[in-house]
Amino acid sequence: MGFPNNFLWGASTSAFQVESAVNEDGKTDSIADVRSRKMSVASTDMASDEYHHLHEDIALMKELGLKAYRFSISWTRVLPNGDLSVINSKGLSYYQKMIKLLKDNQIEPIVTIYHFDYPMALIKKYKGWLDPNSINDYFNYAKFLIDQFHNQVKYWLTINEQEVQVFNPNMLGIYDNNASKLFEKAQTANLNMYLGQAKIIKYVRENYPNLKIGPAVSFPTYLPATMASEDAWAAKKQENIFAFSLMDIVIRGKIPKLYLNWLQKHNVHWNLTISDKKLLKQGKANYLGLNWYTTQRLTVVDHKVKEVKIKNAKYTEWGWAYDPVGLRFALNQIQERYSDIPVIITECGWSEREKLENGQVHDPDRINYLKDHLLQLNKALHDGVNVIGFCPWSFIDLLSSHEGMAKRYGLVYVNVNDRGKGDRKRIKKDSFDYYRKIIETNGQSLFESN
Ligand code: BG6
């Protein structure tokens, strides 16, 4: 029993979900800003306003005892045109200040280079990821950050949940009324993202071999809903197409045949040159960020794959199942497939609608979620999985990716509602103290309460 001494106890956020100050100090719009304004829920400029609460938030991280903070850099805050034509010194200095404050407080920064917030300027200029120029613009942006911060930041995440974006192409600013054309476009973007990502990983491995660089992938556990082999195959296929294809390409440097076949079935052919293939081989990740929340149980009905909800099981209001053993299962799968690759859990969390009661927020479900998932993570460690850190989603309440401010994940409550109203006061939830104790005892408190 126990956790390694240098285990990275952290917490996560991302720029467009936490910063606000959307058009301040030279920042321009990203696709995340534009999408959020079209939704009926709060938009990115109504979020938690970390941009103006940085000192306070880092003081809270310190009080929590965090060893790591996973956050993303807003591409359009640093490069308003998306390319290197303009470098926004005010935007850059915000991250210089943040990283310095984190380091001064012995908190390891884990930086996501691109988390759902592609620059609108590049979408307007050449349709973003659809154009091969996007490969170099992503590379230049990532290289700029890494050259700037390589002395202070050891852990880099290239792209957050590439597959989620490809399966929801509007997150990339890609639209088409024709479903097969939309699919084809999304897959063109997908390949360009792989090439841009490989290029920056190769650069880092050649120039900064001490750094860790890899993707943050979404990998829910997929299980068959029944004993039927059709369901087992549906679950297997889903994990292969959705999650393992990405991990295979970025960790092994090779596109799996199964994925190419699947593309072909949809009339998409990736024409990779010899140098593209070589690049994928040279740009292999040396660690993995894992976003894991839940398990999905799949069944085949009338040749269609459907998710089945288990009777009497626990789900969030938004339908995400509570399944701690699923986390151990997923971690073991990663270990089996990619041997000793170091893994940081870069997201894992429980969402709730919450309110202040006499100045307090009681979140027993989140406490149980943390406890049960960390106990399973601990078992996975003892199974031999090389997990080096855990960053629950989220450090502080923030804007959900598409469901507003009411869907809360934070250890810290932020007083703002879905219309953007509220003083944004920070209030520690019960889970804050619970997690603080876990960190303070390097996980021992988990076993005491059992
Ligand atoms: C992950 C994303 O998909 O899940 C986060 O990386 C997101 O940005 C999180 O917030 C939770 O999803 P949602 O839709 O509840 O915000």
Short mmCIF file of C-alpha atoms in Angstrom, two decimals, residues 60-440:
data_model
loop_
_atom_site.label_atom_id
_atom_site.label_comp_id
_atom_site.label_asym_id
_atom_site.label_seq_id
_atom_site.Cartn_x
_atom_site.Cartn_y
_atom_site.Cartn_z
CA LEU A 60 -5.23 28.32 -2.76
CA MET A 61 -3.13 25.75 -4.67
CA LYS A 62 -0.40 26.25 -2.11
CA GLU A 63 -2.86 25.79 0.74
CA LEU A 64 -4.14 22.61 -0.92
CA GLY A 65 -0.56 21.39 -1.05
CA LEU A 66 -0.54 20.79 -4.81
CA LYS A 67 2.67 19.36 -6.22
CA ALA A 68 1.51 20.06 -9.80
CA TYR A 69 -0.93 22.26 -11.69
CA ARG A 70 -2.06 21.23 -15.14
CA PHE A 71 -3.29 24.22 -17.14
CA SER A 72 -3.30 25.27 -20.77
CA ILE A 73 -1.83 28.28 -22.48
CA SER A 74 -4.29 30.24 -24.58
CA TRP A 75 -2.85 30.25 -28.10
CA THR A 76 -4.61 33.51 -29.03
CA ARG A 77 -3.48 35.29 -25.86
CA VAL A 78 0.14 34.73 -26.85
CA LEU A 79 -0.18 34.81 -30.65
CA PRO A 80 -3.29 36.87 -31.57
CA ASN A 81 -2.91 36.05 -35.27
CA GLY A 82 -2.27 32.38 -34.56
CA ASP A 83 1.11 32.62 -36.30
CA LEU A 84 4.36 34.31 -35.28
CA SER A 85 3.55 37.60 -37.06
CA VAL A 86 2.57 39.20 -33.73
CA ILE A 87 3.75 38.15 -30.30
CA ASN A 88 1.53 39.62 -27.62
CA SER A 89 3.89 40.58 -24.82
CA LYS A 90 1.05 41.13 -22.32
CA GLY A 91 -0.32 37.67 -22.97
CA LEU A 92 3.11 36.11 -22.72
CA SER A 93 3.88 37.95 -19.49
CA TYR A 94 0.71 36.53 -17.91
CA TYR A 95 2.08 33.01 -18.38
CA GLN A 96 5.59 34.06 -17.35
CA LYS A 97 4.10 35.38 -14.14
CA MET A 98 1.98 32.27 -13.61
CA ILE A 99 4.83 29.84 -14.15
CA LYS A 100 7.14 31.83 -11.90
CA LEU A 101 4.53 31.91 -9.13
CA LEU A 102 3.97 28.17 -9.46
CA LYS A 103 7.70 27.43 -9.32
CA ASP A 104 8.18 29.82 -6.35
CA ASN A 105 5.54 27.74 -4.56
CA GLN A 106 7.14 24.40 -5.55
CA ILE A 107 4.21 23.53 -7.82
CA GLU A 108 5.25 21.72 -11.01
CA PRO A 109 3.60 23.26 -14.08
CA ILE A 110 2.12 20.73 -16.52
CA VAL A 111 1.36 22.72 -19.64
CA THR A 112 -1.19 21.85 -22.33
CA ILE A 113 -0.17 23.63 -25.51
CA TYR A 114 -3.57 23.45 -27.21
CA HIS A 115 -6.82 22.67 -25.39
CA PHE A 116 -9.87 23.11 -27.69
CA ASP A 117 -9.09 26.80 -28.40
CA TYR A 118 -7.82 27.01 -31.98
CA PRO A 119 -7.25 30.60 -33.23
CA MET A 120 -10.14 32.05 -35.25
CA ALA A 121 -7.56 34.09 -37.18
CA LEU A 122 -6.20 30.87 -38.74
CA ILE A 123 -9.69 29.51 -39.41
CA LYS A 124 -10.48 32.74 -41.29
CA LYS A 125 -7.11 32.77 -43.04
CA TYR A 126 -7.01 29.21 -44.41
CA LYS A 127 -9.72 27.12 -42.67
CA GLY A 128 -7.43 26.05 -39.85
CA TRP A 129 -6.53 22.38 -39.53
CA LEU A 130 -7.94 21.67 -43.00
CA ASP A 131 -4.93 23.36 -44.55
CA PRO A 132 -1.42 21.85 -44.47
CA ASN A 133 -0.09 25.27 -43.34
CA SER A 134 -1.69 24.48 -40.00
CA ILE A 135 1.07 21.92 -39.35
CA ASN A 136 3.77 24.57 -39.32
CA ASP A 137 1.70 27.16 -37.48
CA TYR A 138 1.01 24.68 -34.68
CA PHE A 139 4.67 23.66 -34.64
CA ASN A 140 5.85 27.28 -34.53
CA TYR A 141 3.50 28.11 -31.67
CA ALA A 142 4.48 25.03 -29.67
CA LYS A 143 8.19 25.59 -30.36
CA PHE A 144 7.87 29.22 -29.28
CA LEU A 145 6.40 28.15 -25.93
CA ILE A 146 8.88 25.37 -25.34
CA ASP A 147 11.89 27.53 -26.25
CA GLN A 148 10.56 30.17 -23.81
CA PHE A 149 9.78 27.89 -20.89
CA HIS A 150 11.94 24.77 -21.21
CA ASN A 151 13.93 25.67 -18.10
CA GLN A 152 10.84 25.96 -15.92
CA VAL A 153 8.39 23.48 -17.47
CA LYS A 154 9.29 19.81 -17.68
CA TYR A 155 5.87 18.34 -18.58
CA TRP A 156 4.23 19.30 -21.89
CA LEU A 157 0.95 18.10 -23.38
CA THR A 158 0.68 18.60 -27.12
CA ILE A 159 -3.04 18.47 -27.91
CA ASN A 160 -5.94 17.87 -25.55
CA GLU A 161 -8.33 15.14 -26.70
CA GLN A 162 -7.62 15.27 -30.40
CA GLU A 163 -10.13 12.47 -31.01
CA VAL A 164 -12.93 14.33 -29.23
CA GLN A 165 -12.33 17.29 -31.51
CA VAL A 166 -12.18 15.14 -34.64
CA PHE A 167 -15.45 13.43 -33.73
CA ASN A 168 -17.01 16.87 -33.05
CA PRO A 169 -15.55 18.85 -35.97
CA ASN A 170 -17.33 22.09 -35.00
CA MET A 171 -14.73 22.24 -32.19
CA LEU A 172 -12.19 22.74 -34.98
CA GLY A 173 -14.36 25.25 -36.86
CA ILE A 174 -15.16 22.61 -39.48
CA TYR A 175 -18.72 22.32 -40.80
CA ASP A 176 -20.50 20.65 -43.70
CA ASN A 177 -24.16 19.71 -44.20
CA ASN A 178 -23.08 16.58 -46.01
CA ALA A 179 -22.14 13.97 -43.39
CA SER A 180 -19.59 12.12 -45.50
CA LYS A 181 -17.88 15.34 -46.56
CA LEU A 182 -17.79 16.43 -42.93
CA PHE A 183 -16.20 13.12 -41.97
CA GLU A 184 -13.60 13.48 -44.70
CA LYS A 185 -12.76 17.03 -43.65
CA ALA A 186 -12.45 16.03 -40.00
CA GLN A 187 -10.04 13.26 -40.98
CA THR A 188 -7.94 15.66 -43.05
CA ALA A 189 -7.69 17.84 -39.96
CA ASN A 190 -6.86 14.75 -37.90
CA LEU A 191 -3.88 13.87 -40.06
CA ASN A 192 -2.59 17.45 -40.02
CA MET A 193 -2.84 17.43 -36.24
CA TYR A 194 -0.86 14.19 -36.07
CA LEU A 195 1.86 15.65 -38.26
CA GLY A 196 2.08 18.94 -36.35
CA GLN A 197 2.21 17.01 -33.09
CA ALA A 198 4.91 14.63 -34.31
CA LYS A 199 6.95 17.58 -35.52
CA ILE A 200 7.02 19.26 -32.12
CA ILE A 201 7.67 15.99 -30.29
CA LYS A 202 10.61 15.29 -32.61
CA TYR A 203 11.94 18.80 -31.99
CA VAL A 204 11.71 18.36 -28.22
CA ARG A 205 13.32 14.94 -28.25
CA GLU A 206 16.23 16.27 -30.32
CA ASN A 207 16.71 19.55 -28.48
CA TYR A 208 15.45 19.06 -24.94
CA PRO A 209 15.79 15.35 -24.17
CA ASN A 210 15.05 15.89 -20.48
CA LEU A 211 11.53 17.14 -21.14
CA LYS A 212 8.42 14.99 -21.12
CA ILE A 213 6.07 15.50 -24.04
CA GLY A 214 2.94 13.61 -25.05
CA PRO A 215 -0.77 13.98 -25.81
CA ALA A 216 -3.70 14.21 -23.37
CA VAL A 217 -6.09 11.52 -24.57
CA SER A 218 -9.70 10.81 -23.74
CA PHE A 219 -9.96 7.13 -22.91
CA PRO A 220 -13.16 6.08 -21.17
CA THR A 221 -13.36 2.37 -20.40
CA TYR A 222 -15.55 0.59 -22.96
CA LEU A 223 -17.26 -2.61 -21.86
CA PRO A 224 -19.79 -4.88 -23.56
CA ALA A 225 -23.25 -4.44 -22.03
CA THR A 226 -24.09 -8.14 -22.39
CA MET A 227 -22.29 -11.48 -22.75
CA ALA A 228 -22.83 -11.42 -26.54
CA SER A 229 -19.65 -11.43 -28.60
CA GLU A 230 -21.17 -8.77 -30.87
CA ASP A 231 -21.25 -6.42 -27.89
CA ALA A 232 -17.72 -7.38 -26.87
CA TRP A 233 -16.54 -6.61 -30.39
CA ALA A 234 -18.45 -3.30 -30.44
CA ALA A 235 -16.68 -2.25 -27.24
CA LYS A 236 -13.31 -3.40 -28.57
CA LYS A 237 -13.81 -1.62 -31.87
CA GLN A 238 -14.88 1.57 -30.15
CA GLU A 239 -11.74 1.64 -27.99
CA ASN A 240 -9.57 0.82 -31.01
CA ILE A 241 -11.03 3.51 -33.25
CA PHE A 242 -11.58 6.19 -30.66
CA ALA A 243 -8.67 5.79 -28.28
CA PHE A 244 -6.00 3.24 -29.22
CA SER A 245 -5.59 4.51 -32.78
CA LEU A 246 -4.53 7.86 -31.37
CA MET A 247 -2.26 6.35 -28.73
CA ASP A 248 -0.73 3.94 -31.27
CA ILE A 249 0.07 6.78 -33.66
CA VAL A 250 1.55 9.08 -31.03
CA ILE A 251 3.26 6.46 -28.84
CA ARG A 252 4.26 3.83 -31.40
CA GLY A 253 4.62 6.16 -34.39
CA LYS A 254 2.53 4.00 -36.69
CA ILE A 255 -1.05 4.19 -37.95
CA PRO A 256 -2.84 0.92 -37.11
CA LYS A 257 -4.19 -1.07 -40.08
CA LEU A 258 -7.57 -1.29 -38.41
CA TYR A 259 -7.85 2.50 -38.45
CA LEU A 260 -6.80 2.80 -42.09
CA ASN A 261 -9.36 0.12 -43.01
CA TRP A 262 -12.04 1.99 -41.13
CA LEU A 263 -11.15 5.21 -42.96
CA GLN A 264 -11.23 3.37 -46.26
CA LYS A 265 -14.69 2.02 -45.46
CA HIS A 266 -15.75 5.66 -45.21
CA ASN A 267 -13.99 6.51 -48.49
CA VAL A 268 -11.17 8.37 -46.85
CA HIS A 269 -7.58 7.68 -47.88
CA TRP A 270 -4.70 9.20 -46.03
CA ASN A 271 -1.87 9.70 -48.46
CA LEU A 272 1.20 9.84 -46.32
CA THR A 273 4.53 10.55 -47.94
CA ILE A 274 7.65 8.65 -46.92
CA SER A 275 8.75 11.68 -44.94
CA ASP A 276 5.38 11.88 -43.16
CA LYS A 277 5.76 8.27 -42.08
CA LYS A 278 9.31 8.95 -40.97
CA LEU A 279 8.14 11.98 -39.01
CA LEU A 280 5.53 9.94 -37.13
CA LYS A 281 8.27 7.48 -36.17
CA GLN A 282 10.60 10.26 -35.02
CA GLY A 283 7.91 12.09 -33.07
CA LYS A 284 6.94 9.50 -30.49
CA ALA A 285 5.62 10.66 -27.11
CA ASN A 286 7.65 9.83 -24.01
CA TYR A 287 4.72 10.00 -21.57
CA LEU A 288 0.95 10.03 -21.68
CA GLY A 289 -1.71 12.32 -20.25
CA LEU A 290 -4.86 10.34 -19.55
CA ASN A 291 -8.29 11.97 -19.25
CA TRP A 292 -10.47 9.33 -17.63
CA TYR A 293 -13.89 9.93 -16.07
CA THR A 294 -16.15 7.00 -16.69
CA THR A 295 -17.09 3.67 -18.24
CA GLN A 296 -19.48 3.20 -21.15
CA ARG A 297 -21.31 -0.10 -21.69
CA LEU A 298 -22.11 -0.80 -25.31
CA THR A 299 -24.56 -3.05 -27.10
CA VAL A 300 -25.53 -3.61 -30.73
CA VAL A 301 -29.18 -3.08 -31.65
CA ASP A 302 -30.27 -3.27 -35.31
CA HIS A 303 -26.62 -3.07 -36.40
CA LYS A 304 -26.17 0.14 -34.42
CA VAL A 305 -23.98 0.56 -31.34
CA LYS A 306 -25.76 2.05 -28.35
CA GLU A 307 -24.75 2.90 -24.82
CA VAL A 308 -26.70 1.08 -22.12
CA LYS A 309 -27.26 2.53 -18.68
CA ILE A 310 -27.14 0.12 -15.78
CA LYS A 311 -30.19 0.06 -13.54
CA ASN A 312 -29.54 1.37 -10.02
CA ALA A 313 -25.98 2.36 -10.90
CA LYS A 314 -24.80 5.83 -10.04
CA TYR A 315 -24.56 8.46 -12.81
CA THR A 316 -23.95 12.19 -12.85
CA GLU A 317 -26.91 14.30 -13.86
CA TRP A 318 -25.26 14.38 -17.29
CA GLY A 319 -25.19 10.58 -17.58
CA TRP A 320 -21.54 9.75 -16.74
CA ALA A 321 -21.29 6.46 -14.85
CA TYR A 322 -19.51 6.09 -11.52
CA ASP A 323 -17.14 3.16 -12.01
CA PRO A 324 -13.83 3.30 -10.12
CA VAL A 325 -12.77 -0.21 -11.15
CA GLY A 326 -13.07 0.98 -14.75
CA LEU A 327 -10.10 3.26 -14.06
CA ARG A 328 -7.93 0.35 -12.89
CA PHE A 329 -9.04 -1.56 -15.98
CA ALA A 330 -8.08 1.27 -18.37
CA LEU A 331 -4.71 1.79 -16.68
CA ASN A 332 -3.88 -1.90 -16.97
CA GLN A 333 -4.81 -1.85 -20.66
CA ILE A 334 -2.39 1.03 -21.20
CA GLN A 335 0.33 -0.82 -19.33
CA GLU A 336 -0.18 -3.97 -21.38
CA ARG A 337 -0.18 -2.12 -24.68
CA TYR A 338 2.56 0.47 -24.12
CA SER A 339 4.65 -1.29 -21.46
CA ASP A 340 6.20 1.15 -19.01
CA ILE A 341 5.06 4.45 -20.48
CA PRO A 342 4.73 6.98 -17.64
CA VAL A 343 1.11 8.12 -17.24
CA ILE A 344 -0.24 11.22 -15.56
CA ILE A 345 -3.99 11.24 -15.01
CA THR A 346 -4.59 14.68 -16.44
CA GLU A 347 -8.37 14.65 -15.85
CA CYS A 348 -10.73 12.64 -13.64
CA GLY A 349 -13.68 14.12 -11.79
CA TRP A 350 -17.28 14.28 -10.71
CA SER A 351 -19.75 16.95 -11.87
CA GLU A 352 -22.61 18.33 -9.80
CA ARG A 353 -24.95 21.28 -9.65
CA GLU A 354 -23.95 22.95 -6.37
CA LYS A 355 -24.90 25.87 -4.24
CA LEU A 356 -23.58 27.78 -1.30
CA GLU A 357 -25.18 26.87 2.03
CA ASN A 358 -24.28 29.28 4.82
CA GLY A 359 -21.02 30.07 3.09
CA GLN A 360 -20.11 26.40 2.58
CA VAL A 361 -20.30 23.84 -0.20
CA HIS A 362 -20.80 20.22 0.79
CA ASP A 363 -19.84 17.78 -1.97
CA PRO A 364 -19.88 14.24 -0.50
CA ASP A 365 -20.26 12.61 -3.92
CA ARG A 366 -17.05 14.21 -5.14
CA ILE A 367 -15.26 13.10 -1.98
CA ASN A 368 -16.42 9.51 -2.54
CA TYR A 369 -15.45 9.73 -6.21
CA LEU A 370 -11.95 10.88 -5.27
CA LYS A 371 -11.56 8.22 -2.61
CA ASP A 372 -12.83 5.29 -4.69
CA HIS A 373 -10.89 6.26 -7.81
CA LEU A 374 -7.66 6.87 -5.93
CA LEU A 375 -7.95 3.51 -4.20
CA GLN A 376 -8.29 1.86 -7.62
CA LEU A 377 -5.42 3.94 -8.98
CA ASN A 378 -3.36 2.68 -6.08
CA LYS A 379 -4.24 -0.91 -7.00
CA ALA A 380 -3.22 -0.17 -10.58
CA LEU A 381 0.12 1.13 -9.31
CA HIS A 382 0.62 -2.15 -7.52
CA ASP A 383 -0.44 -4.03 -10.65
CA GLY A 384 2.66 -2.42 -12.13
CA VAL A 385 1.19 0.51 -14.06
CA ASN A 386 3.61 3.41 -14.23
CA VAL A 387 1.29 6.18 -12.99
CA ILE A 388 3.38 9.17 -11.93
CA GLY A 389 0.67 11.70 -11.10
CA PHE A 390 -3.00 12.44 -10.58
CA CYS A 391 -4.64 15.73 -11.56
CA PRO A 392 -8.38 15.71 -10.90
CA TRP A 393 -10.68 17.85 -13.02
CA SER A 394 -10.89 20.45 -11.80
CA PHE A 395 -8.90 22.59 -9.41
CA ILE A 396 -11.56 25.27 -9.39
CA ASP A 397 -15.09 25.51 -10.78
CA LEU A 398 -14.91 26.39 -14.44
CA LEU A 399 -16.95 26.55 -17.60
CA SER A 400 -17.88 23.09 -18.85
CA SER A 401 -16.77 22.34 -22.39
CA HIS A 402 -20.36 22.81 -23.60
CA GLU A 403 -22.67 22.78 -20.60
CA GLY A 404 -22.04 26.08 -18.88
CA MET A 405 -21.07 27.04 -15.34
CA ALA A 406 -23.81 25.04 -13.60
CA LYS A 407 -21.98 21.76 -14.23
CA ARG A 408 -19.33 22.05 -11.55
CA TYR A 409 -16.24 19.90 -11.04
CA GLY A 410 -14.06 22.07 -8.80
CA LEU A 411 -12.46 21.52 -5.42
CA VAL A 412 -12.97 25.27 -5.06
CA TYR A 413 -16.37 26.85 -5.64
CA VAL A 414 -16.57 30.03 -7.73
CA ASN A 415 -19.53 32.26 -7.07
CA VAL A 416 -20.82 32.82 -10.60
CA ASN A 417 -23.98 31.49 -12.21
CA ASP A 418 -24.87 30.44 -15.72
CA ARG A 419 -25.74 34.00 -16.71
CA GLY A 420 -22.29 35.14 -15.66
CA LYS A 421 -23.63 36.86 -12.54
CA GLY A 422 -21.75 36.66 -9.24
CA ASP A 423 -18.71 38.14 -7.51
CA ARG A 424 -16.46 35.16 -8.41
CA LYS A 425 -15.54 34.72 -4.78
CA ARG A 426 -13.56 31.53 -4.16
CA ILE A 427 -14.92 29.17 -1.49
CA LYS A 428 -13.20 25.92 -0.54
CA LYS A 429 -15.54 22.94 -0.84
CA ASP A 430 -15.45 20.00 1.58
CA SER A 431 -13.54 18.05 -1.10
CA PHE A 432 -10.74 20.65 -0.89
CA ASP A 433 -9.97 19.65 2.70
CA TYR A 434 -10.37 15.99 1.88
CA TYR A 435 -7.88 16.17 -1.00
CA ARG A 436 -5.52 18.36 1.07
CA LYS A 437 -5.29 15.59 3.64
CA ILE A 438 -4.60 13.01 0.94
CA ILE A 439 -1.75 15.10 -0.44
CA GLU A 440 -0.36 15.90 3.00
#
